[in-house]
C-alpha angles and dihedrals in degrees: 000000000000090000093039095222091250127135113246139176101193132129113245110201090186090061097050099284096276123150111242117206102191144014094257095057089042091054092048092051092045091050091051089048093054093043090054089052090047090053089052089050091052090049091049091049091048091051091048091048090049092051090048090052091049091049090050090049093051092045090055094049128072104211114224093235089058091052089054093048091050092049089054090049091051091049090052091051091051090049091050091051088051091052092049091049095048092046097221095318104166093207114113113267109245130204092272091056091045092050091050091052093049090049090056091047093050094047091053093048096046093044091051090054090077109118097247089061097051092120092067089069096053092105100043135009096229109022115071117219140181089041091153090068091070117064090201093052091044089054091046093053091049091047092053092049093047093048093048096045107028095158099043095042103036094125114084093217091052091049090052092049094049091045091055092047091049093048090054090050090053092053092044091050093048092050093048091053090047090050093050091046090053091050092052092048091049088054092052098041099077091044092054093044087053090057105266115143125232106236142147092259093048090050094049099253125148141162114236140166118278115272087234091060091237108151090209092063135065134191124225100209132199119198114177107246112260092016113105096175105122092209089064093058118104124200139181116208122217137177106262092238090053091050092050091049092050091049090050092050092049093050094044095051091045094201093141141025115283091235089069100053095110091048091051093048093046097049092047097044093043091059095050092040091055095049092047093049094123102017120050089179088084086077095040116125140179114279114270092243091057092047089051090051091050089053096047099041103032105022095242110174106159137055114213095199119031141108137226086264100057113018120126102190123060088234114065146136125233137181103243106051094170092070100019099057093077088066097050103273117158089212134245114355092224090062095039117118114180113219093205136034121264148128118284130196114218122197104160129188111289101257131099096242093056093043 
């Protein structure tokens, strides 16, 4: 009925301009015409599906260059907190000042990880933003500044001013990391669509000996592809036994391709390494013998606050699910809902708000 079954002797520019003598030949040409368009549609759908797969792949992967950019942003935020607290003091900031600034930064980040504040991590997975939209968070930031710098920020108006400035810096930093992440993904997208595989070697990852020469340590090293300058390489150092455990966890949970194990370890460890720059106690844990006793005597089987670097039980919660999940993390404790009963060990971050 679409053809009409009639004889015709017209020129059909849309079908290549040929003269068709009868309905049969017209139907044949029309069928070929629609089939060619159908093939194009299939090709278009396939291309769209491929791009969707690539986008999903990139969304699920933290690229190592993004981890480095974020680490730099966190370091800048700690420096800014230090400057706010010292109120323009020109004296060189010592380790004590640096540690104080990092403590403030960590307390803000960990406090914001409570479930009711999930929107402040919409821009970046580790840097809270839009803090000024929550009166409670605004008060928390001001309280941390006032507690850390009681002499410099004794005046309530000055505390309020510094709090507002710092909140804007958080949002600015989160947006800058997001922008850089989008740029890196845009650079990788056409390569992956063209058939290139995302792998440790393609991303510039390698496993090397520790810079200290200690045989018990290894370095997971990132060298930007195409950049041979050694000063541009970034590494996280791990105890060899910790590295082997992480690799085993990654392989056993099978949540990612084996050719990305170094990338996964690097992006996870880089984040924790940055936040623990001046306070290794953030990765402190109860001694294994005590954890074993808790399991045997009390039936403990889950840690509410841990990380891939320090957990004892296979079941545990950790703060950065986007990079921790590949090593068995159940995600953020504040969003954790056990399906069964049990006994849970809780060792929260060492600040009053978390406790």
